[in-house]
Structures are given as C-alpha cells and as structure tokens.
XYZ file of N, CA and C in Angstrom:
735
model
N -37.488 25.526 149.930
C -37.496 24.337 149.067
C -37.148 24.756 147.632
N -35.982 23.893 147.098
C -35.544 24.061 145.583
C -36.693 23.979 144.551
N -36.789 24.378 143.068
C -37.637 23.877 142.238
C -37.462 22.292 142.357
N -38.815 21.243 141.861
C -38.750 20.105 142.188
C -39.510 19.532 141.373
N -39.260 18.455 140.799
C -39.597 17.516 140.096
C -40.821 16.742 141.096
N -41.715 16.955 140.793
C -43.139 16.016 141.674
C -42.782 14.586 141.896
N -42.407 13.517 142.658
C -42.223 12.275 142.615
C -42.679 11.737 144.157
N -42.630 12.542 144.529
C -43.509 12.046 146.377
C -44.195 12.622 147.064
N -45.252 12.911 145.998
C -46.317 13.331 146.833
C -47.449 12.660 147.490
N -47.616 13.271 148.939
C -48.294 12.410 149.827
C -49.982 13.105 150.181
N -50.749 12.410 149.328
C -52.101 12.333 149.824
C -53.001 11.662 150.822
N -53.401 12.548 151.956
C -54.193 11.488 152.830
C -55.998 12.101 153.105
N -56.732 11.337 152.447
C -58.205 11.765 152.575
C -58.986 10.934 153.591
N -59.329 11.721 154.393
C -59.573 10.914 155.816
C -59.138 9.942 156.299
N -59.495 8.443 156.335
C -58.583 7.705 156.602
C -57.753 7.016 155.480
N -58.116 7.781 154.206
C -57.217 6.573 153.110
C -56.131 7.136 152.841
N -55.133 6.525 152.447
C -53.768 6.894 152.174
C -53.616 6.691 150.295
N -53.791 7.772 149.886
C -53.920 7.903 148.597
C -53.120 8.058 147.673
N -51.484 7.809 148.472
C -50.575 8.081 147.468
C -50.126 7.018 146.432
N -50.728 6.159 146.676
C -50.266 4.615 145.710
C -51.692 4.659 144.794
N -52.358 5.434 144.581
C -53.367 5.192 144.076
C -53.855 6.536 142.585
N -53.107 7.747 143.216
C -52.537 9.025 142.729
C -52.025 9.322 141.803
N -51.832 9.813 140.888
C -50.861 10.396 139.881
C -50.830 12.122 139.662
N -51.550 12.356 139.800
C -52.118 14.014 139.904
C -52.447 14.588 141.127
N -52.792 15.751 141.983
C -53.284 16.551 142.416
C -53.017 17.995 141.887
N -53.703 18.745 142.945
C -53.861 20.172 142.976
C -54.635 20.905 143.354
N -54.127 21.572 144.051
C -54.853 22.642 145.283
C -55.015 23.957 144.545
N -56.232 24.097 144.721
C -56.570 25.661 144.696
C -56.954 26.428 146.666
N -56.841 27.764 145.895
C -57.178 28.482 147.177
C -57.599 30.027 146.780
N -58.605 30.289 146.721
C -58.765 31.995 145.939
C -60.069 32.442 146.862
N -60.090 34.017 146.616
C -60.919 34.639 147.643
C -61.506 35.418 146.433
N -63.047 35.767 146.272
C -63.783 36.481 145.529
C -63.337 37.998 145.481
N -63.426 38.126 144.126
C -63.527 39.804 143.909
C -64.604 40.323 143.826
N -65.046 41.226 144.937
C -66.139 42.195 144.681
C -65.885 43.767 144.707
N -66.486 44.064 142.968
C -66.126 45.666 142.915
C -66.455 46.378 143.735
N -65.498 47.598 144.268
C -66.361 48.445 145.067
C -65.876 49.719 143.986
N -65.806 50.093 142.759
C -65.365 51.282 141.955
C -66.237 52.330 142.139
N -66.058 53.454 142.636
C -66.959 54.345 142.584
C -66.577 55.589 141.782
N -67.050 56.910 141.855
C -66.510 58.291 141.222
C -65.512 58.865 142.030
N -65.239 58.341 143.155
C -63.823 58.778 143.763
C -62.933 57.884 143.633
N -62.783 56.569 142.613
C -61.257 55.686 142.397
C -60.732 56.633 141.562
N -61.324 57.121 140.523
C -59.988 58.561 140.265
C -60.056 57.324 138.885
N -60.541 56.737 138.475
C -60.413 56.273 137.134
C -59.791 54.917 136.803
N -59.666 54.142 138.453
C -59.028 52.837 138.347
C -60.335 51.811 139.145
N -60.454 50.601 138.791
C -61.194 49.466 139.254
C -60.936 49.407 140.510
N -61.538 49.178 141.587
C -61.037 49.065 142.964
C -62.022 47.348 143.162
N -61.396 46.849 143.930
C -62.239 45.568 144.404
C -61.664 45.160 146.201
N -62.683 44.392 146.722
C -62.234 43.514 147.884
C -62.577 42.446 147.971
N -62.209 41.542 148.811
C -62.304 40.448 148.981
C -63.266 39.854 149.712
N -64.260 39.061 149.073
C -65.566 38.615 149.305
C -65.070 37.458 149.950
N -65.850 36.719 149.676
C -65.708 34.812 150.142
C -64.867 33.784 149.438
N -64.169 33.512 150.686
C -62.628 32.245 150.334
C -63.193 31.019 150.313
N -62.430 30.398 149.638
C -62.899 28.792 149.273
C -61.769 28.052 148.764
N -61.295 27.266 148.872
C -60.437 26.430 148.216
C -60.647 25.096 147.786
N -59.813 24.079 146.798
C -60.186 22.445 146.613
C -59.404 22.086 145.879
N -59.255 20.871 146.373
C -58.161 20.012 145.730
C -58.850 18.873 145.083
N -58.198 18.349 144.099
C -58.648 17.850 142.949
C -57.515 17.136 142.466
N -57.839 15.420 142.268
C -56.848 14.733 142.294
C -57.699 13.579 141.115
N -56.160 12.431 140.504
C -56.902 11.536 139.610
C -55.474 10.540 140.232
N -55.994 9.263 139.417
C -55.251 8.148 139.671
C -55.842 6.796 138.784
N -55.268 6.071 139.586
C -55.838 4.718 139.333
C -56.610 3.864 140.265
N -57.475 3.786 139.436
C -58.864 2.915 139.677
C -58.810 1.405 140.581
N -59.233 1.406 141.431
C -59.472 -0.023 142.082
C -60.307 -0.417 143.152
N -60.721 -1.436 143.448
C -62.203 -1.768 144.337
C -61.571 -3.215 145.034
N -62.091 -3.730 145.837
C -62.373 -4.729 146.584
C -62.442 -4.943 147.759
N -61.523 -3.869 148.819
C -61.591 -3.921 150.162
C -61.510 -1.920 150.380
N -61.423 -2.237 151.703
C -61.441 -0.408 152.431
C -60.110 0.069 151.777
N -59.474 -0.330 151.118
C -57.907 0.215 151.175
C -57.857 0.734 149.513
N -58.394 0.225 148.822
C -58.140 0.846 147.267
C -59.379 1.991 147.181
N -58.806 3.043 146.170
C -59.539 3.811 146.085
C -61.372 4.388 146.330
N -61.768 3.090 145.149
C -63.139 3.240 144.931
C -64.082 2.632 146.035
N -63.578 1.906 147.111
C -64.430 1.520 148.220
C -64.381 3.083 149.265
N -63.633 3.210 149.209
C -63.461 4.630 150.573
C -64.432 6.097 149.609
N -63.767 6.069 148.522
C -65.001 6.903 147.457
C -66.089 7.124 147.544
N -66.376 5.995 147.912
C -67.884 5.954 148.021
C -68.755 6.163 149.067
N -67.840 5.508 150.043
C -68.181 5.882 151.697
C -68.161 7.549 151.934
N -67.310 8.003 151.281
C -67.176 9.572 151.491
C -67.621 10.724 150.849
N -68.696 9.903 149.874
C -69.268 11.065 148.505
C -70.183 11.856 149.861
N -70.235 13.244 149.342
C -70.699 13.920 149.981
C -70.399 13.891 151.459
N -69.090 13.615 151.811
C -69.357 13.858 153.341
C -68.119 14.660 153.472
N -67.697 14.740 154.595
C -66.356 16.421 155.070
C -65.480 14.997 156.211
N -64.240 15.984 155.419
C -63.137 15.285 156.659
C -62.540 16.152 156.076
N -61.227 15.328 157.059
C -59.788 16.300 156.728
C -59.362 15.696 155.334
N -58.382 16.795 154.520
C -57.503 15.992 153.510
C -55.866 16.884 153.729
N -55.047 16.434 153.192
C -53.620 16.611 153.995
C -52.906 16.283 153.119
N -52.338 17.456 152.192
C -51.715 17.039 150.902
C -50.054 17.112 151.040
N -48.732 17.004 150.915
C -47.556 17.342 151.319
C -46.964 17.996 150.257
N -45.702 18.721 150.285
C -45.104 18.841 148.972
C -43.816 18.112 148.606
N -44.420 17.190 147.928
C -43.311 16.363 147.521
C -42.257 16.235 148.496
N -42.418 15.861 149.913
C -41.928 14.975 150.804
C -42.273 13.326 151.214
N -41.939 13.007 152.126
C -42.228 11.770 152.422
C -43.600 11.760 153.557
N -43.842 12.956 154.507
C -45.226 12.967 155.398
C -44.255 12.811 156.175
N -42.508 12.725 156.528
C -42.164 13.385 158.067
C -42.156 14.062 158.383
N -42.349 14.400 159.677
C -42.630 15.344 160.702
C -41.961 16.563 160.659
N -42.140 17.866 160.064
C -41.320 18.952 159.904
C -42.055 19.164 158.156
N -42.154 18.187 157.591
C -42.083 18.099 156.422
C -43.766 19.122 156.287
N -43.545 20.488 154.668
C -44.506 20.903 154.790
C -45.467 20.237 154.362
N -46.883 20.846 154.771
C -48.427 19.979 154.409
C -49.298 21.173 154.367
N -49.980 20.406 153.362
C -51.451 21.710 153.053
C -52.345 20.811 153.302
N -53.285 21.362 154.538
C -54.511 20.499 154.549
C -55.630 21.453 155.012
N -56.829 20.949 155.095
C -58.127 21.222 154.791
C -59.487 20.584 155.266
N -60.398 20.950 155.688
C -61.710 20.435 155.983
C -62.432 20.308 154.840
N -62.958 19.302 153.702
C -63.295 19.295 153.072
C -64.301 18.382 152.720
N -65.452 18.739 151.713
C -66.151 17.573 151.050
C -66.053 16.831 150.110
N -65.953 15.465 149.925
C -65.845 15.000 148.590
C -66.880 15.365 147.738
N -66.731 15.915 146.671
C -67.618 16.754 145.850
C -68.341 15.906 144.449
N -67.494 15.270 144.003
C -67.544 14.181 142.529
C -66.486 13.119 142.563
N -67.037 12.669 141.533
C -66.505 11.436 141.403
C -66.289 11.047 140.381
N -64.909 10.575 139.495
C -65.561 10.225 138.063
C -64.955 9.055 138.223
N -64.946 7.540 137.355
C -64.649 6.761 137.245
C -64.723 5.763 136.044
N -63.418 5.076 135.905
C -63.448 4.458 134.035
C -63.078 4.607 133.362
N -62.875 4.431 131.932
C -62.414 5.306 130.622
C -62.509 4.127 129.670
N -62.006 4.669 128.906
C -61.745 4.083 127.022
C -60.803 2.496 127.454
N -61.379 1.616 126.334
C -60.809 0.477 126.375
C -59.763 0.209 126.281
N -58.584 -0.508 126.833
C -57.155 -0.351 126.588
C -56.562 0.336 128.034
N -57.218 1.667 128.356
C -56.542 2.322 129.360
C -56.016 1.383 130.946
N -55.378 1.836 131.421
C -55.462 2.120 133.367
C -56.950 2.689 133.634
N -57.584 1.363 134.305
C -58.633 2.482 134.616
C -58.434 3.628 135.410
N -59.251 4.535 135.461
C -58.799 6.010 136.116
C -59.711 6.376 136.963
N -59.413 7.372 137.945
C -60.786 7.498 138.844
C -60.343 9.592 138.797
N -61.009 10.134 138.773
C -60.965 11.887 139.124
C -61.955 12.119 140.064
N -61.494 13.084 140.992
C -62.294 13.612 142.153
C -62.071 14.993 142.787
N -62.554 15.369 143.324
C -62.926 16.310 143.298
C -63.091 17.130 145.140
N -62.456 17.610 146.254
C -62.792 17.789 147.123
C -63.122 19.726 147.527
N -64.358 19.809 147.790
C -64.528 21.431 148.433
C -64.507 21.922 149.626
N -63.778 22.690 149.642
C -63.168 22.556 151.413
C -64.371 23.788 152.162
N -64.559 23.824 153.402
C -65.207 24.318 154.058
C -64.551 25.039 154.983
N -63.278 25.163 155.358
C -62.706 25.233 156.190
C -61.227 26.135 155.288
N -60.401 27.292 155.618
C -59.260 27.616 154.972
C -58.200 26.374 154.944
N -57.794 26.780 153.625
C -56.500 26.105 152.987
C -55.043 26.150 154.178
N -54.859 25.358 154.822
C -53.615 25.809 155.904
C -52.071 25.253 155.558
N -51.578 25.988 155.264
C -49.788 25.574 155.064
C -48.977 25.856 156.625
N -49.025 23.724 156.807
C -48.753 23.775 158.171
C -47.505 22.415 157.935
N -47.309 22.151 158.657
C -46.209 20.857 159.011
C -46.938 19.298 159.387
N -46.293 18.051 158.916
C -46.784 17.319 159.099
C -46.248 16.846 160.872
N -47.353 16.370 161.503
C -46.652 15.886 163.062
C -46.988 14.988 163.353
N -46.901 13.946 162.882
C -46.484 12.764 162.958
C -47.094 11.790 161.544
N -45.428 10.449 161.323
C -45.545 9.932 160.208
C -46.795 9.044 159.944
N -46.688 8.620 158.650
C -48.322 7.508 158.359
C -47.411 6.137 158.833
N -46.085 5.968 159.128
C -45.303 4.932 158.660
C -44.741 4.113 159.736
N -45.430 4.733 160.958
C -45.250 4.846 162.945
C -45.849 4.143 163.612
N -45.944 2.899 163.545
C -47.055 2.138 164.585
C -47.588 2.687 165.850
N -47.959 2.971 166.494
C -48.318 3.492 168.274
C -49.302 2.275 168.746
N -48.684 1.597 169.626
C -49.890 0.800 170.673
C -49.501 1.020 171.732
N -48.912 2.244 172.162
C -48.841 2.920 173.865
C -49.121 4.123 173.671
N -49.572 4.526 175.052
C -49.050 6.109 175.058
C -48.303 6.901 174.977
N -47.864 8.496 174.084
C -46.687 9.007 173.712
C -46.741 9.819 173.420
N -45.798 10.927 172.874
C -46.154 11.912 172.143
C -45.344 12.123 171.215
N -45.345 13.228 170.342
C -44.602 13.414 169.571
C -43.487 14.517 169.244
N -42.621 14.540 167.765
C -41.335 15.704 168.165
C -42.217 17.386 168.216
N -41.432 18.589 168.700
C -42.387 19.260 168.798
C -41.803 20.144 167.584
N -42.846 20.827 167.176
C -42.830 21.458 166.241
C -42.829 23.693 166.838
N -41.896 23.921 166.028
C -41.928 25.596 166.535
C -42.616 26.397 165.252
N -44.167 26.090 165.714
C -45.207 26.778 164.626
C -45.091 27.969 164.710
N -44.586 28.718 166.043
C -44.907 30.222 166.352
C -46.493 30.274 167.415
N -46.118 31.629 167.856
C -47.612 31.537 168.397
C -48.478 31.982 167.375
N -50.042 31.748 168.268
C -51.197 32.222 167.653
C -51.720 33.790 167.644
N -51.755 34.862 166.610
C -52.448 35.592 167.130
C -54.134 35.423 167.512
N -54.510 36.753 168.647
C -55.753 36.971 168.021
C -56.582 36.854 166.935
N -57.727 35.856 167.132
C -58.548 36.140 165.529
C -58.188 34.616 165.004
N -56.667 34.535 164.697
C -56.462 33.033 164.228
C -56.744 31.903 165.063
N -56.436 30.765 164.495
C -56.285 29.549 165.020
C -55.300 28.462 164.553
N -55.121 27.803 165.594
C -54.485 26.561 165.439
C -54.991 25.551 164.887
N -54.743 24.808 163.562
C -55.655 23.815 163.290
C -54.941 22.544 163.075
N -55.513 21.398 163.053
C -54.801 20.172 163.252
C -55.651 19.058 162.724
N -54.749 18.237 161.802
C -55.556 17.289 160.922
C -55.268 15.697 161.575
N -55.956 15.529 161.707
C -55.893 13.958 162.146
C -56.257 12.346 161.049
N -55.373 11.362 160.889
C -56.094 10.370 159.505
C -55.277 9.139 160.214
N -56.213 8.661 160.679
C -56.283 7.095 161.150
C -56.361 6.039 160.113
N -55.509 5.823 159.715
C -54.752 4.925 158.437
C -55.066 2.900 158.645
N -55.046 2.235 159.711
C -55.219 1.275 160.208
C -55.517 1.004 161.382
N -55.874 0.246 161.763
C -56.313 0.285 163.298
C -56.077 -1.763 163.298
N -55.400 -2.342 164.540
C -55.669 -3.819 164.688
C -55.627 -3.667 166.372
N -56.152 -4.838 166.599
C -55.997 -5.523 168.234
C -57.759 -5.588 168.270
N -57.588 -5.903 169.638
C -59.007 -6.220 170.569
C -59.708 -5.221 171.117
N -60.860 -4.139 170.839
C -61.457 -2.891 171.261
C -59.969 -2.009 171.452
N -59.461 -1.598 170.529
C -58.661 -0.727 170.240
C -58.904 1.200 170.537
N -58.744 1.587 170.984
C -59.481 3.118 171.038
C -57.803 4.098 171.016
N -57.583 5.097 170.291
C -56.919 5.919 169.919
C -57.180 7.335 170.588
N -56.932 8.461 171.084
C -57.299 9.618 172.069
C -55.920 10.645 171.581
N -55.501 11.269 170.622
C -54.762 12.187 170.118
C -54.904 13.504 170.681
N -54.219 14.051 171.317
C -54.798 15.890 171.929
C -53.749 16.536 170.954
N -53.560 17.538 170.922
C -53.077 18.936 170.589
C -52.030 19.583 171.539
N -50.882 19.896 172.269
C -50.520 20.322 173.494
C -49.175 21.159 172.971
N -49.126 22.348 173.547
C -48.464 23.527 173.211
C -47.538 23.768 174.289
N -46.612 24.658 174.151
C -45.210 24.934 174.950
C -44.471 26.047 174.748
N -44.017 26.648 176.234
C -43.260 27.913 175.684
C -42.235 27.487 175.309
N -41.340 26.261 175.069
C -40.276 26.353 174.702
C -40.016 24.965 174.528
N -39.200 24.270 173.943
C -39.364 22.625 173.145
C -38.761 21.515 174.256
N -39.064 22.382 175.370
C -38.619 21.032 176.482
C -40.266 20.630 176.700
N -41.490 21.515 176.564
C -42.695 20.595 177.202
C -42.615 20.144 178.406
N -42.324 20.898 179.079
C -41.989 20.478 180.539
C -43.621 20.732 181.475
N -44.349 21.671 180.902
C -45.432 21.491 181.664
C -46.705 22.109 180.396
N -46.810 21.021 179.687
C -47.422 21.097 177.952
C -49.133 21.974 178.628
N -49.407 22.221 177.545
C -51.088 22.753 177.778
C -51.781 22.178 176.525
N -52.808 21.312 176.671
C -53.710 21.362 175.907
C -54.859 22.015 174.833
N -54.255 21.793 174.114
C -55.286 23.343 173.125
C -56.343 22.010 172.404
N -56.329 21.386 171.928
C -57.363 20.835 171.771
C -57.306 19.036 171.568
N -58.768 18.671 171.591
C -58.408 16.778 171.367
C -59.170 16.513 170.255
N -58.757 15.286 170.157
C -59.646 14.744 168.884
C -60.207 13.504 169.804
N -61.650 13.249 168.718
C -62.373 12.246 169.632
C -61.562 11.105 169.651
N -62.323 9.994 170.334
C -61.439 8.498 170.581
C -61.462 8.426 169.234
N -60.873 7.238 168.473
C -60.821 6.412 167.032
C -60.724 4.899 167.646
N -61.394 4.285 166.931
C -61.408 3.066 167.177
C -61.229 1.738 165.781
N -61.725 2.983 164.309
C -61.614 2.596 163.297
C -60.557 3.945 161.976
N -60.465 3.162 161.408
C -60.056 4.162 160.184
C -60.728 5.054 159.816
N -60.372 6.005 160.179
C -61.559 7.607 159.473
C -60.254 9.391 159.992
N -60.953 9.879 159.305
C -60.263 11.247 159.779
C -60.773 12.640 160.921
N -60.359 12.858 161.358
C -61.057 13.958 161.913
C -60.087 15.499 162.026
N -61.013 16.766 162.042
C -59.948 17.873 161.972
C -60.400 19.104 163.185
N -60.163 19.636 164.070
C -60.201 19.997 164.981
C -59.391 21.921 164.842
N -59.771 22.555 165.261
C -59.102 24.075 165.629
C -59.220 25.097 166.795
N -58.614 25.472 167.072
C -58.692 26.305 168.495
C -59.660 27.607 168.289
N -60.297 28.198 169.339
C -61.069 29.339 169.174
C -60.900 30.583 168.767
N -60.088 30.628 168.581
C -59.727 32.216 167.839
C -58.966 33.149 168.875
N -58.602 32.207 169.885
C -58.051 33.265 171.591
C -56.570 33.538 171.189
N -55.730 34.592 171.359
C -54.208 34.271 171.169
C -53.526 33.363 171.929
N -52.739 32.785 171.663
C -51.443 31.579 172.168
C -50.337 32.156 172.305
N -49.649 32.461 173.150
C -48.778 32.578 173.258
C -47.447 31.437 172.988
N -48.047 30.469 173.921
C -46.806 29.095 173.628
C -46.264 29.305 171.688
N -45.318 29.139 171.546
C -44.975 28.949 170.309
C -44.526 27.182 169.519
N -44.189 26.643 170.807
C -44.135 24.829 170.044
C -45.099 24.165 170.409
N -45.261 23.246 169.632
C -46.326 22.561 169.626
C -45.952 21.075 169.331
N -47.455 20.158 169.533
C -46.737 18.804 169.316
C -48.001 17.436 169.321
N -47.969 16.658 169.279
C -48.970 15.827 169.258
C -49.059 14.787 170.350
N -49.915 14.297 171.275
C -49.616 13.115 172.531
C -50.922 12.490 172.395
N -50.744 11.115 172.436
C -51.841 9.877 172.454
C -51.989 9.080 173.453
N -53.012 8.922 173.580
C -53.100 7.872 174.654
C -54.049 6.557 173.932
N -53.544 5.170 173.922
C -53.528 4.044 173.359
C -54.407 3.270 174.361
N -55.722 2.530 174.043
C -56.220 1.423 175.266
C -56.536 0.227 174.103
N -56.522 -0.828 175.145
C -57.296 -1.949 174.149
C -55.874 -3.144 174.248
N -56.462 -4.162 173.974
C -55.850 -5.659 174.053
C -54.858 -5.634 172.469
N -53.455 -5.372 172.718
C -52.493 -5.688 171.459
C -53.001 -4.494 170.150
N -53.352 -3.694 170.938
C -53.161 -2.540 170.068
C -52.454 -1.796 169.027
N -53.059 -1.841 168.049
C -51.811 -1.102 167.200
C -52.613 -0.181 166.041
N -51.614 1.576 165.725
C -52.228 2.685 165.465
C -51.459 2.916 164.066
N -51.922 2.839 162.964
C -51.020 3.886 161.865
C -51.842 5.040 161.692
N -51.218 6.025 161.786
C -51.668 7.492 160.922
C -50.825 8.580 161.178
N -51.476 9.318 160.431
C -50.959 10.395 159.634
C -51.344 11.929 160.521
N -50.541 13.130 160.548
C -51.526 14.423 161.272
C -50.753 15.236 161.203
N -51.093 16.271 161.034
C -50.290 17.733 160.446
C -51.302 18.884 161.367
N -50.278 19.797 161.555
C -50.438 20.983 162.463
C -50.345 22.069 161.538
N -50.959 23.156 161.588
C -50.340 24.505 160.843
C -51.411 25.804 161.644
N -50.809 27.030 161.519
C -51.756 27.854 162.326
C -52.328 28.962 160.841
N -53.280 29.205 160.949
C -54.357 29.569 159.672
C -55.502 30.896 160.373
C-alpha cells in the first residue's frame, strides 16, 4: 500500500459501525521492557520482552437517540470486551487489510465547549493480540440464506499460533432471525471438502463476537467464511475479518 491520505477509514466496535460517527483513530500495540543487564552485557543495557497489550483509541461526533448513533451503544459497552476491527483506509472489502482485536471499552469522554460539534473520545484495551488480518466479508452484503464466502490465502498456521476471526453483526430484520457463521479452511481455493476450524455462536441481534483456534498447526492455507441463515424473511448485515496472530 502507497503513502495515503486517511479518508476511509472503517471502524467496527462490536455491533456498531463507527465510521460515520469517527474522525480519528489509532492503534497502539507495544510489549514491555524488562531489564535483564548484568556484569556480563560487557557495558550495554540488555532488556526482554515482558507483557503485550495493545488499544485503540478513537473520537468523533457525538449523538444519542436510538442503537445506531454513537452514545447509545457507548454505553451498553462501557466496561465490557468484544471484537473491534479497524481497516486501513479501505472500504471493509474482502481482501482489504484489517487490524482487529478483543477488547474492552475502557472510557468514555463526552461534550465540549459551546459552539463546538459535540465530540465523544474513547478509549478501547484489548485483551487479546493486535492481529493484521484481512477483512472476509463486507458490512454492505445483506445474507438471508445460507452461503459462504470468497476465500482468502492467509497461509497456514504454525504451531503455537492461531487463527483468529472477528465477527460484527451490524443489523439484523425478519421474524426469529438466527445467524450461525463458522470459520472453514482449505488446501487450496476450490474448498472442495472445507474443514471447520471454528464457529461463532447463533446471533439473533446486533452485537460482536471474536473466536480463535487452539494453538494446533494448520496446514490448510485458504480460508473463508460460511453461514447458515434461519427465521421468517430474514435478513443479515455485517462485517468479519480473518488474520492469523
């Protein structure tokens, strides 16, 4: 990716879609220094790496009245953990890169000086590593059947790592609606006989969830997303990004 002028960047914090609401973000990601210098560094600082943490930290504009503007979902989520799923200045299609995260909403600020846009700043601490993965599938996609999606060639997994996968249920309409998203991997981008690496629970409402494989190696190297849709006139928007971490 060229140097780039910021103009589409796509925020999604559990189930809210935060890019109309946005003007700022930014991700951190850093791992502690702990000295280990002793009388054998020979006269230089030596350190290693203690405990990783990362958080993203975003501001915008202020608004309330239903689930969809900022400060109602804010509030529902102070102190609680979901996924968040930041892009770089793409649109959130599929291929397109994404940094996302298991995180808590941490603070909250909200308001300002008379005259302004009101403003809202926040604050998320992730629990989970920072993953630079691909988005797999758009926020912009209706689904009220079963399907899957394009596959993505993440590579395999080694040992030790995992596969992790963000899920953000953006809208939900129809009659007892239920949503069932798995995870399903492939030696090669036909998917001709896919394997399941992991699911996400049913959804029935707007919320996020984030899911990762056990730490076993994978061989399959593509990967991809498949849903299964129930319920009377069903219909699914969201958002979900893959990356291996």
């Amino acid at each position: 990716m060229p140097k780039t002028v910021l103009k589409n960047v796509r925020c999604f914090a559990v189930g809210l879609d935060l890019t109309s609401h946005s003007n700022k973000l930014e991700l951190t990601s850093e791992v502690e220094e702990k000295p280990t210098t002793n009388y054998g560094s020979d006269g230089w600082s030596e350190v290693v790496g203690g405990l990783a943490s990362s958080s993203i930290a975003g501001e915008g504009q202020w608004e309330a009245g239903d689930a969809a503007p900022v400060d109602d979902a804010t509030w529902a989520q102070l102190g609680g953990v979901g996924p968040w799923s930041v892009s770089a200045n793409n649109s959130a299609a599929v291929g397109g890169l994404c940094y996302f995260t298991r995180a808590m909403r941490a603070d909250y600020t909200l308001l300002g000086t008379v005259g302004d846009v009101a403003p809202w700043v926040s604050t998320a601490k992730s629990s989970w590593p920072l993953v630079r993965g691909q988005f797999a599938h758009p926020p912009g996609t209706a689904r009220s059947a079963d399907g899957s999606g394009s596959g993505l060639e993440l590579g395999a997994v080694p040992a030790g790592r995992r596969l992790f996968a963000a899920l953000h249920v953006l809208s939900v309409a129809g009659t007892t609606p239920s949503l069932t998203v798995r995870v399903e991997s492939s030696a090669d981008d036909t998917f001709a006989d896919p394997t399941t690496r992991a699911t996400f629970d049913a959804a029935a409402a707007a919320g996020g969830q984030i899911v990762r494989t056990d730490g076993s190696a994978i061989a399959d190297t593509w990967w991809r997303l498949a849903w299964t849709v129930t319920g009377t006139t069903p219909s699914f928007l969201f958002a979900a990004a893959l990356g291996i971490g």
